[in-house]
Amino acid sequence: MEVIDAPQRTRKVGTLQQAAALIKDGDTLAFGGIHSHNGPMALIREIIRQGTKSLKLIANVSAGMPADLLVGAGCVDTLMVCYVGLEHLGMAPRYREAAEQGRIKIIDGDEIYYVLGLKAGALGLPFVPYPPGHEARDNPKREPTYQRTLDPYTGREIIVSPAIAPDVGIIHAARCDPYGNVVHLGSVVADDLIAKASRRTIVTAEEIVPLESIQADPKRTSIPGHYIDMVVKAPFGAHPLSCHGVYNHDEAAIRDYRDADIDAYLREYVFGPKDHFAYLEKFGIERLLNLRESL
Amino acid sequence: MEVIDAPQRTRKVGTLQQAAALIKDGDTLAFGGIHSHNGPMALIREIIRQGTKSLKLIANVSAGMPADLLVGAGCVDTLMVCYVGLEHLGMAPRYREAAEQGRIKIIDGDEIYYVLGLKAGALGLPFVPYPPGHEARDNPKREPTYQRTLDPYTGREIIVSPAIAPDVGIIHAARCDPYGNVVHLGSVVADDLIAKASRRTIVTAEEIVPLESIQADPKRTSIPGHYIDMVVKAPFGAHPLSCHGVYNHDEAAIRDYRDADIDAYLREYVFGPKDHFAYLEKFGIERLLNLRESL
Amino acid sequence: MQSTMSKSSYSTGELMAVAIARQMKHHDGDWAAVGAYSQLPAAAMKLARILYAPNLWWLAGGGGAINSSSKLVTSTSDHRVLRGAEYVMNMEDIVDIEMWRYSRDNGKIVAVVGGIQIDQYGSSNMVCVGDYAAPKVRGVGTVGLCFGVSFGIVYFFTMHHTPRIFVEQVDFVSSPGHTPERKKYVPPLCQGPQLVFSPLGIFDFAPATGTMRIKSLHPGVSVDEVQSKTGFPLGVPEQVLETEPPTAQELAVLRTQVDPDGLLRELRITR
Amino acid sequence: MQSTMSKSSYSTGELMAVAIARQMKHHDGDWAAVGAYSQLPAAAMKLARILYAPNLWWLAGGGGAINSSSKLVTSTSDHRVLRGAEYVMNMEDIVDIEMWRYSRDNGKIVAVVGGIQIDQYGSSNMVCVGDYAAPKVRGVGTVGLCFGVSFGIVYFFTMHHTPRIFVEQVDFVSSPGHTPERKKYVPPLCQGPQLVFSPLGIFDFAPATGTMRIKSLHPGVSVDEVQSKTGFPLGVPEQVLETEPPTAQELAVLRTQVDPDGLLRELRITR
């Protein structure tokens, strides 16, 4: 039977410009992916383009170029570090320089601090309580956001670290439907936790798939759409990083970034191109399509 | 090239008898599934058959017949309750009677106590810290395993509940390979957490699939085999409950259980049949196959 | 166009499902949890998404289906509920969202739950009748009612309306209603119980006293009848409204798309 | 049968991968974690599962692949690593198992990790060189070394053997070695660092002092050479063993099944 006058479901689809505008100066910003994979690079370039400042950046569990670029562009005030580096390509140069010169505040986390902090943020737990042993490490001694409390079951003093609840989380995935249901074809890493812990979450996706393709296999959905506030179509939106299941990372482009003068790089690849497709044009269709590799 | 003299991977396949023998008198035992779905019933019948006593049973998040049957058979000393009932079929009669007569000790949990308790057990966290609000509920007041401590970030006194780390976890799933890699075709509920938190975990499965079928789609694996100590092939091993993705629950058989004299039921369906297939014979192939329903 | 049918042409279950569905107009874009043994709210969520709140997200109980679009079945954790869903939550997912969603600014968490006792302040009990240490009836356990202090909004539904369910004071607070302790401890964004959908009517809570009062009575129900079946004095408004019966469109969608097997008409509902 | 090849016929990377793989004989049935920038241990795990420890479970870094059986690639979080894996962990899964596995009696958690500094007690540092407040070099961060107090056993590997890496005392303890604080706080089942695999040799820790000592030196390496490249006095056993070079079978499996692209031969390893 025909349903008359029923309201229609609202598509959450927006543009990179609209998405970047949701991130305000001073926000706590988390981004997804890991190393040279699945970073929301097109959106990060747009955030820089919009001149966003004083971000408290929650670098992902092993962050490379996304964190380094935001630091190099002067957008970052405080950086929560679990790992920031370029894996086999060496140190992340702008992060290292900014940290050594004291231009950014570092919060020295690690995998537990980051992952269980986000989990506590998602749940609203007051803190993360640690089992014994971490007293022997320097992070809880040197990083002042760790605290202590009592374990009432043993009477022992324990270490705790804070819940992490970002203002905005940004992730990149292979597929998303217009209502925010995300499908990762490869590793999810902590993208699901970022979506759960953040007050708002934006997904950029290689393609926007119809709802029916989600409903056909709901167990493939990696993040349910109720956590997602905006969906942006961004093909090759992780370039020069990989998008798992769709294309490999462009290692030469990452090396070029590493070795470049940061201001020249920003002029050429961020402020120069008028939009994401103009950025992609700088690499050309042959190079991009040769990165394609499914799982 | 041919590899000479290399050792072979060890299959973890065992029998229901061997699996039940891993559960000792007095053990803390957790079981998977929810309501009338995915309970490891064949193994539970074998545990009863072996006369296991004084179990500390961690009933699943919404437990029905598995908990009621173990209580009715006199195997349970302490019962952690989140929900024990028969959903639309009413109360779980042996649980209710044993609780009202004080024959079992009840730990009054709930979804947070159970799920985050298992999570803390998996992680080895000393306890679960609660956000404000739960002071207004009676569980933290009446159930003595809750405690209080200080939130050093706010100076506020908070509620905490204990980590849960069962001695043995038992779950039932549609598929498992010989090395313990599990595939749920439907809901996982807390089966993954049970496997993570328990010192040993046993899987009963409708079928044992080859490793290659797991490797063909590793993102379908719901629990990695490193958590699994024994794999048992048990077709219709959840009967009279459903196995998600394979067959529906046998509601008439659950009603019959509910209304039966428990001793008569145990004689006929647990102690009488010499093994699991003899149990299935009591229902017959037509009835069983008519329960089949894929997703 | 939206003609009203006579009382005899729909069941109380259908009436209640429609009433809950209409309330979901206020929750378009919000996220709603439905528990076990919950055909009424499950049908309501399906109906609401078709007619009134297409942006409503809802969870079918412990099975974890988000936005299940299959036909109504008895158990919300039945695997058939997963068909046509958009995501399947495990228990960690469920606790993650139900424990603390009010920190997000893009949607409230709503729940439609029940209890073996509900009192005049909207406290709910699933644990025991009588003394906790030696109960007359041992209940199923607090289960998801622990989230009663983290949900943004709680709605109750009951399949029966008797003085044994609607008691002056619950014997165990699984989830607190408008109690002094809620006021003292629970963040104000977690607003607690707002409405009760029973087989006799719809009830809300007086802001001043936090006590239950009649909002509307279902067709054919009198104030005397509902008061006689309630274990505490109900607030009675100056003008007692009648619950608007299901429209032809609501019933048609319910019977063709939501509940083609007619489960709502077979529910054992006590009036 | 298992003939030994001459030194020139294998690379130091291949030698180290084989040495780590052989150590995994002791971990058949255990669970091993390999991090980022870890071609050596990743190759070792693959080789070990084929030749020595078929029941070894291993995690390829942050990408989360369990028992990856694809050919070696540069990054352990590359999606190509997921091919032929048995499970894909997300970060919650990884933390769940790496934080507390010693409570289980069916297998140890083992890790093969590195550091920008490793000291004589096996403490490891990824955070800074020099003063923490004003570092000469700001490191990448502690990342997974936080599990150094929960892993059952820790192995180190390094791509270089220099006094800048092997220091008397680390400037920041990302993961504690055999320190008084480990003894005081860390459960004894978490045994801490057991071996160090460097381009010059294999090192263990003297039980009495907890300090690093030579276990074996790779072919062609002298005690003087390794001592001159180490920032603290190494323990020297009465008889210094030579690391057994790869056998023909090990090299064949490595080059045909594990690393057909020869990444181990291209690694920038400093001797």
Coordinates of C-alpha atoms in Angstrom, one line a residue, chain A residues 1-12 119-125 165 177 179-181 193-201 211 214-219 221-229, chain C residues 1-2 28-31 48-57 66-67 69 82-90 92-101 103-106 248-249 251-253 256-257:
Chain A
M1 CA 0.0 0.0 0.0
E2 CA 1.1 3.6 -0.6
V3 CA 2.0 5.6 2.4
I4 CA 0.8 9.2 1.9
D5 CA 2.7 12.3 3.1
A6 CA 5.2 10.3 5.2
P7 CA 8.3 12.3 5.8
Q8 CA 11.5 11.1 4.1
R9 CA 14.7 10.1 5.8
T10 CA 17.3 12.8 5.8
R11 CA 20.6 12.3 3.9
K12 CA 23.6 13.4 5.9
K119 CA 36.5 3.7 25.5
A120 CA 36.0 5.5 28.8
G121 CA 35.0 8.6 26.7
A122 CA 32.4 6.6 24.8
L123 CA 31.0 5.1 28.0
G124 CA 31.2 8.2 30.1
L125 CA 33.4 6.4 32.7
A165 CA 35.9 12.5 24.5
D177 CA 25.6 5.1 2.9
Y179 CA 22.7 7.9 6.6
G180 CA 26.2 7.3 7.9
N181 CA 26.4 3.5 8.0
L193 CA 36.0 4.0 19.0
I194 CA 36.6 7.5 17.7
A195 CA 33.0 7.5 16.4
K196 CA 31.7 6.4 19.7
A197 CA 33.7 8.7 21.9
S198 CA 33.4 11.9 19.8
R199 CA 30.5 14.3 20.2
R200 CA 30.4 14.6 16.4
T201 CA 31.8 12.4 13.8
L211 CA 21.0 1.8 1.9
I214 CA 24.1 -2.0 3.7
Q215 CA 20.9 -3.9 4.5
A216 CA 21.9 -6.8 2.4
D217 CA 24.7 -7.6 4.8
P218 CA 24.3 -5.7 8.1
K219 CA 27.2 -7.6 9.7
T221 CA 28.7 -2.5 8.7
S222 CA 31.7 -1.4 10.7
I223 CA 30.2 1.7 12.3
P224 CA 26.4 2.3 12.6
G225 CA 25.1 5.6 11.2
H226 CA 23.7 6.9 14.4
Y227 CA 27.2 7.9 15.4
I228 CA 27.8 9.8 12.1
D229 CA 26.9 13.5 11.6
Chain C
M1 CA -8.4 10.9 4.5
Q2 CA -7.1 9.7 7.9
D28 CA 13.1 11.8 14.7
G29 CA 16.9 11.6 14.6
D30 CA 17.1 10.2 18.2
W31 CA 18.1 6.6 19.1
A48 CA 7.2 5.2 13.4
R49 CA 10.0 4.9 10.9
I50 CA 7.5 4.4 8.1
L51 CA 5.1 7.1 9.0
Y52 CA 6.5 9.6 11.5
A53 CA 10.2 9.5 12.3
P54 CA 12.2 8.2 9.3
N55 CA 15.4 9.3 11.0
L56 CA 14.7 7.3 14.2
W57 CA 17.4 4.8 15.0
I66 CA 19.8 -1.6 14.3
N67 CA 16.8 -0.5 12.3
S69 CA 13.0 -3.8 8.8
L82 CA 18.6 -9.2 11.7
R83 CA 17.3 -9.4 8.2
G84 CA 17.3 -6.0 6.5
A85 CA 19.0 -4.4 9.5
E86 CA 21.7 -1.8 9.1
Y87 CA 24.1 -2.9 11.8
V88 CA 24.4 -5.7 14.4
M89 CA 25.5 -4.6 17.8
N90 CA 27.3 -6.9 20.2
E92 CA 29.8 -4.0 24.1
D93 CA 28.3 -1.8 21.5
I94 CA 25.0 -1.7 23.3
V95 CA 26.6 -0.8 26.6
D96 CA 28.8 1.8 24.9
I97 CA 25.8 3.7 23.6
E98 CA 23.3 3.2 26.4
M99 CA 25.6 4.2 29.2
W100 CA 26.5 7.6 28.1
R101 CA 24.9 9.2 25.1
S103 CA 27.3 13.9 26.1
R104 CA 26.6 14.0 22.3
D105 CA 24.7 16.9 20.9
N106 CA 23.3 15.1 17.9
A248 CA -6.9 3.6 8.8
Q249 CA -3.4 4.4 7.5
L251 CA -3.6 0.2 10.9
A252 CA -3.0 -0.6 7.3
V253 CA 0.8 0.0 7.6
T256 CA 0.7 -5.1 6.0
Q257 CA 4.2 -3.9 6.6

